[in-house]
XYZ file of C-alpha atoms in Angstrom:
393
model
C 113.253 128.142 65.395
C 110.447 129.113 63.025
C 111.174 130.491 59.574
C 108.637 131.845 57.072
C 110.866 130.699 54.220
C 110.165 127.115 55.285
C 106.663 127.105 56.834
C 105.567 124.163 58.964
C 102.408 122.301 59.834
C 102.418 122.015 63.644
C 100.007 119.334 64.926
C 97.945 120.119 68.022
C 97.690 116.743 69.698
C 95.055 115.368 72.050
C 95.746 112.419 74.377
C 93.666 110.160 72.126
C 96.012 110.928 69.223
C 99.029 109.249 70.832
C 98.904 105.925 68.977
C 98.260 107.568 65.605
C 101.018 110.114 66.188
C 103.470 107.313 66.913
C 102.922 106.074 63.332
C 103.973 109.341 61.682
C 107.718 109.594 62.342
C 109.521 112.708 63.558
C 108.257 116.280 63.454
C 109.767 119.754 63.403
C 107.297 121.081 65.993
C 104.331 119.881 68.062
C 101.851 121.784 70.256
C 100.348 120.249 73.409
C 98.154 121.534 76.232
C 99.621 122.060 79.686
C 96.561 120.393 81.169
C 97.628 117.008 79.792
C 100.307 116.768 82.468
C 97.792 115.812 85.153
C 96.693 112.540 83.518
C 98.641 109.361 82.813
C 97.515 109.201 79.174
C 98.541 112.819 78.691
C 101.959 112.253 80.250
C 102.514 109.375 77.845
C 101.684 111.666 74.937
C 104.002 114.362 76.306
C 106.877 111.894 76.460
C 106.236 110.698 72.919
C 105.944 114.241 71.573
C 109.168 115.211 73.316
C 110.973 112.263 71.740
C 109.516 112.805 68.249
C 109.696 116.601 67.873
C 112.569 119.006 67.434
C 110.513 121.826 68.990
C 107.934 121.159 71.703
C 105.411 123.890 72.533
C 103.065 123.756 75.531
C 99.887 125.856 75.526
C 99.327 127.214 79.069
C 95.555 127.663 78.396
C 95.468 130.751 80.613
C 92.530 132.388 78.795
C 90.289 129.589 80.115
C 90.416 131.165 83.570
C 88.466 134.176 82.341
C 85.448 131.854 82.093
C 83.606 129.534 84.426
C 84.114 126.332 82.443
C 87.473 125.510 84.013
C 85.822 125.057 87.421
C 84.387 121.703 86.330
C 87.578 120.607 84.547
C 89.897 118.845 86.967
C 92.914 119.068 84.681
C 92.618 122.852 84.292
C 91.968 123.361 88.001
C 95.033 121.299 88.883
C 97.537 123.562 87.140
C 99.577 125.582 89.635
C 98.476 128.962 88.274
C 94.763 128.073 88.222
C 92.636 130.286 90.482
C 90.912 127.029 91.446
C 94.057 125.073 92.321
C 93.190 124.924 96.019
C 89.610 126.166 96.192
C 86.440 126.213 94.123
C 87.996 129.093 92.266
C 86.965 132.385 90.757
C 87.194 134.115 87.413
C 90.206 136.227 86.537
C 89.411 139.920 86.391
C 91.498 142.643 84.697
C 92.013 144.591 87.917
C 93.856 141.600 89.385
C 96.508 141.806 86.662
C 96.930 145.544 86.585
C 99.664 145.047 89.194
C 103.072 144.163 87.778
C 103.904 141.853 90.673
C 100.776 139.760 89.996
C 101.708 139.409 86.343
C 105.252 138.447 87.343
C 103.953 135.681 89.586
C 101.745 134.327 86.817
C 104.626 134.370 84.323
C 106.852 132.466 86.732
C 104.212 129.798 87.377
C 103.299 129.401 83.703
C 106.927 129.128 82.642
C 107.644 126.677 85.456
C 104.925 124.350 84.198
C 106.228 124.490 80.635
C 109.796 123.813 81.758
C 108.618 120.782 83.694
C 107.149 119.467 80.432
C 110.458 120.177 78.655
C 109.085 122.837 76.305
C 111.740 124.274 73.991
C 109.995 127.609 73.448
C 107.922 129.120 76.246
C 104.475 130.563 75.517
C 103.736 133.688 77.542
C 100.493 133.784 79.546
C 97.666 135.166 77.450
C 94.132 136.478 77.776
C 91.175 136.654 75.396
C 90.731 140.153 73.985
C 87.166 140.767 72.858
C 87.164 144.586 72.710
C 89.961 146.979 71.799
C 88.934 149.429 74.531
C 88.867 146.740 77.244
C 91.694 146.572 79.829
C 92.517 142.989 78.770
C 94.256 144.299 75.637
C 96.878 146.318 77.475
C 97.248 143.660 80.172
C 97.883 141.016 77.497
C 100.448 143.276 75.842
C 102.239 144.073 79.121
C 102.326 140.396 80.070
C 104.092 139.444 76.839
C 106.577 142.284 77.143
C 107.408 141.360 80.741
C 107.617 137.652 79.921
C 110.125 138.348 77.135
C 112.196 140.604 79.382
C 112.172 138.105 82.253
C 113.310 134.979 80.426
C 116.963 134.520 79.485
C 117.122 130.716 79.297
C 114.703 129.897 76.467
C 112.981 131.809 73.648
C 109.548 133.217 74.469
C 106.573 133.346 72.092
C 103.700 135.754 72.536
C 100.148 134.491 72.114
C 97.636 136.852 70.522
C 94.150 135.601 71.404
C 91.378 137.791 69.969
C 87.784 137.333 68.903
C 87.162 137.698 65.185
C 84.797 140.624 65.767
C 87.627 142.514 67.470
C 89.665 142.848 64.279
C 87.012 143.315 61.595
C 87.234 147.107 61.570
C 90.503 148.531 60.198
C 90.921 150.932 63.103
C 90.395 148.162 65.631
C 92.896 145.900 63.880
C 95.445 148.722 64.024
C 94.828 149.143 67.765
C 95.424 145.438 68.364
C 98.621 145.497 66.325
C 99.894 148.639 68.045
C 99.398 147.041 71.448
C 101.082 143.734 70.687
C 103.919 144.876 68.447
C 105.246 147.122 71.192
C 107.564 144.198 71.899
C 109.138 141.526 69.716
C 109.058 137.968 71.094
C 110.832 135.054 69.459
C 107.574 134.144 67.687
C 103.849 134.861 67.671
C 101.065 132.306 68.076
C 97.750 133.662 66.790
C 94.406 132.301 68.042
C 91.309 133.938 66.507
C 88.299 132.892 68.566
C 84.956 132.303 66.835
C 86.651 132.222 63.439
C 85.825 129.092 61.463
C 87.086 129.223 57.887
C 84.317 126.860 56.791
C 81.792 129.614 57.533
C 83.928 132.744 57.230
C 83.314 135.552 54.761
C 86.136 136.965 52.647
C 86.127 140.022 54.914
C 86.773 137.856 57.968
C 89.568 135.983 56.229
C 91.113 139.294 55.133
C 91.099 140.492 58.748
C 92.877 137.338 59.932
C 95.478 137.605 57.184
C 95.899 141.290 58.045
C 96.547 140.405 61.676
C 99.118 137.784 60.709
C 100.882 140.101 58.281
C 100.889 142.929 60.809
C 102.436 140.797 63.525
C 104.963 139.403 61.055
C 105.964 142.950 60.231
C 107.352 143.261 63.752
C 110.140 140.898 62.753
C 108.984 137.754 64.582
C 107.660 134.660 62.763
C 103.942 133.947 63.115
C 102.126 130.633 63.597
C 98.391 130.646 62.889
C 96.818 128.316 65.453
C 93.489 126.494 65.218
C 93.356 126.844 61.435
C 92.501 124.507 58.605
C 93.422 125.231 54.999
C 93.408 128.895 55.999
C 96.740 128.052 57.587
C 98.108 127.441 54.103
C 96.816 130.868 53.046
C 98.550 132.367 56.089
C 101.816 130.686 55.082
C 101.479 132.064 51.553
C 101.004 135.496 53.148
C 104.238 135.186 55.121
C 103.394 133.121 58.210
C 105.892 130.542 59.423
C 103.182 127.899 59.477
C 99.974 126.879 61.154
C 98.908 124.669 64.048
C 95.835 122.452 63.974
C 94.569 119.074 65.058
C 94.471 116.076 62.787
C 90.690 115.808 62.391
C 89.531 118.530 64.785
C 90.887 121.743 66.331
C 90.715 123.575 63.004
C 88.752 126.396 64.632
C 88.465 127.855 68.144
C 84.837 128.575 69.087
C 84.298 130.611 72.240
C 82.677 127.596 73.880
C 86.141 126.031 74.203
C 86.840 128.737 76.774
C 83.413 128.680 78.402
C 83.199 124.906 78.723
C 86.843 123.902 78.825
C 88.212 121.989 75.857
C 87.567 118.275 76.255
C 88.728 115.364 74.130
C 87.075 115.372 70.739
C 86.138 112.268 68.804
C 85.857 113.002 65.111
C 84.114 110.461 62.937
C 85.696 112.022 59.887
C 88.333 111.607 57.227
C 90.535 114.231 55.579
C 90.431 113.898 51.793
C 93.570 115.598 50.551
C 92.310 115.742 46.966
C 89.233 117.658 48.138
C 91.129 119.620 50.805
C 88.246 119.045 53.180
C 87.244 116.810 56.085
C 84.087 114.747 55.588
C 82.088 112.241 57.636
C 83.540 108.774 57.082
C 80.629 107.369 55.050
C 80.425 110.447 52.844
C 84.191 110.429 52.301
C 83.987 106.795 51.251
C 81.179 107.589 48.809
C 83.127 110.494 47.317
C 86.209 108.353 46.738
C 84.091 105.611 45.161
C 82.880 108.010 42.444
C 85.905 110.330 42.303
C 89.148 108.395 42.956
C 91.332 111.504 42.730
C 89.663 112.718 45.932
C 92.283 110.572 47.685
C 94.992 113.024 46.695
C 98.366 111.419 47.281
C 96.844 108.463 49.142
C 96.388 105.530 46.771
C 94.978 103.102 49.328
C 92.153 100.878 48.157
C 90.906 100.075 51.667
C 87.395 101.525 52.159
C 87.485 104.485 54.515
C 84.647 103.010 56.555
C 86.913 100.066 57.410
C 89.788 102.204 58.696
C 90.198 102.348 62.457
C 90.496 105.761 64.097
C 94.253 105.395 64.529
C 94.800 105.050 60.766
C 92.421 107.888 59.892
C 94.185 110.270 62.286
C 97.655 109.220 61.139
C 96.691 109.751 57.500
C 95.303 113.199 58.272
C 98.537 114.191 60.006
C 100.624 112.976 57.085
C 98.347 114.665 54.528
C 98.546 118.051 56.231
C 102.293 117.809 56.589
C 102.590 116.887 52.895
C 100.476 119.899 51.882
C 102.740 122.253 53.797
C 105.899 120.605 52.501
C 104.676 121.099 48.933
C 103.956 124.773 49.654
C 107.320 125.243 51.381
C 109.070 123.863 48.308
C 107.618 126.704 46.201
C 109.409 130.067 46.060
C 107.708 132.561 48.445
C 106.660 134.870 45.608
C 104.891 131.971 43.849
C 103.074 130.443 46.828
C 99.796 132.243 46.304
C 99.703 131.131 42.680
C 100.461 127.558 43.775
C 97.623 127.608 46.310
C 95.238 129.175 43.835
C 95.772 126.259 41.475
C 95.507 123.813 44.355
C 92.181 125.240 45.526
C 90.843 125.215 41.969
C 91.755 121.558 41.573
C 90.115 120.699 44.902
C 86.975 122.615 43.940
C 86.793 120.778 40.612
C 87.149 117.446 42.406
C 84.403 118.382 44.879
C 82.040 119.598 42.142
C 82.490 116.471 40.048
C 81.973 114.272 43.092
C 78.935 116.302 44.149
C 77.116 115.563 40.905
C 77.954 111.876 41.015
C 77.298 111.308 44.714
C 73.915 112.988 44.286
C 72.860 110.050 42.122
C 73.886 107.485 44.700
C 71.673 106.171 47.473
C 72.278 107.376 50.997
C 71.239 110.229 53.272
C 74.568 112.071 53.232
C 75.301 114.358 50.302
C 78.289 116.470 49.344
C 76.486 119.821 49.416
C 78.049 123.001 48.089
C 78.086 124.391 51.617
C 80.602 121.757 52.698
C 83.316 122.956 50.347
C 82.302 126.580 49.662
C 85.057 127.772 51.981
C 87.568 126.720 49.333
C 86.165 129.510 47.147
C 86.804 132.021 49.929
C 90.354 130.767 50.388
C 90.921 130.875 46.637
C 89.851 134.522 46.659
C 92.394 135.233 49.408
C 95.229 134.120 47.112
C 94.131 136.179 44.133
C 91.537 133.899 42.573
C 87.969 134.598 41.484
C 85.634 136.110 44.049
C 83.732 133.570 46.117
C 80.087 133.063 45.272
C 77.512 134.427 47.682
C 76.179 131.453 49.699
C 72.449 132.076 49.257
C 72.854 132.393 45.491
C 74.862 129.177 45.305
C 71.933 127.045 46.364
C 72.795 126.083 49.936
C-alpha cells in the first residue's frame, strides 16, 4: 500500500479542515484521529476522508493514556479502550501491559474502533518510549508483534513513538531499532516527540533519519508522521512518505500527550517558494517584495484576504505537489533534487528578508524563521548549516 519508490504526502486532518479538504480532490492516503468519531463534525470528516482517499488510516492515540491530559478530553475518554471510558480514569502503567492477555484485549478494542471507521490499514496500539531501559520499550515491541500475528483480515502498521532524546546516542538508537525490528508489520509510522525541525540541530535530524532508515531496513515502508519539510528529507532517504497537517501538526511536542491534542487554528500561510509557513501578514509582505515566494501559486489575491478554507486547501495542494515532484525524480537523484530546492528556497527567503526589512510593520522575516532549511540542506549533502548564534538571531 505504501511504496518508497513513489513516496506520498499523507495529510493529517482536523475536523476544522473538512471544507478545505473537500476542495482538493482525491488522495492516496489520509490520516485521522480515532477520537473524531465521537463528534458530529468529526464523523462528517471521516465520511469525506473515506470517500476521497484510497487508503484511510486512523490513529488510535493510545499514548495519550500514559498522561493525565486525556481525563479532561471527552473525546479521548469516550473511546472504548480508554481507562476513563466509564470512570474518572487512571494512567496506564507498564505493569498493566506486561500480561499478554491485557495486551490482547487492548489490540482487539483498538482494531475494533478502526474497523468501525473503515480504516484500510490498522495501526497497532502504541506507547511513548522515553528511555531505552524503560519497560515501555519492550511492551511497545511486544504489542506490535502480537497485533501483526493476530490480524488476518487487514494489513497492520506498527507505530514507533519515541522522544527525540531517546535516539540521540548511537547505542540507544540501536536498542530502539533492535526492539522494534524484531517483527515486520505492513508499514511503520514514526512519531518523534519533542522534535521540531524548525529548531532541530543537524545531530537531531541525523538521528531521525537514522531511525527511519533503520526501520526501513526491516523491509517495511516507513511514513514519517508529524513532519514538515523534514518529511521530504525522509523520503529522499528511503521513506515511503510523510504525514503532516496542512498548516499545523508539523511537529509533536510532548504537551500534545499531556494536554490532549485539541483543534488548532493557524493564522498562517504556506509559501511553497520559501518552503516555510509564515503568519498571514508576513507572508503577504514577503510575496509583495518577492513574487517567486508564491512557488507554483500564481494567484494575485492578497493572502490577508484569503479565508481559512482557501489557505488550508492551498497548503494541502502545495505539499502534495512538492512530494509529487520528488517522487518523479529517480531515487538516487532525490537528495540532489532537494538540495537544489532548499538552496532556491533559502535564496528566496534571504532576498525577501532584505527587502521586507525596509518595509513598515512589526513583523520581520528573521533568519531564525528559515534557518531550518539550512539544516535540511545539510541532511541531503549540502553545505553545513550555520550556527544560530553566529547567524545573528
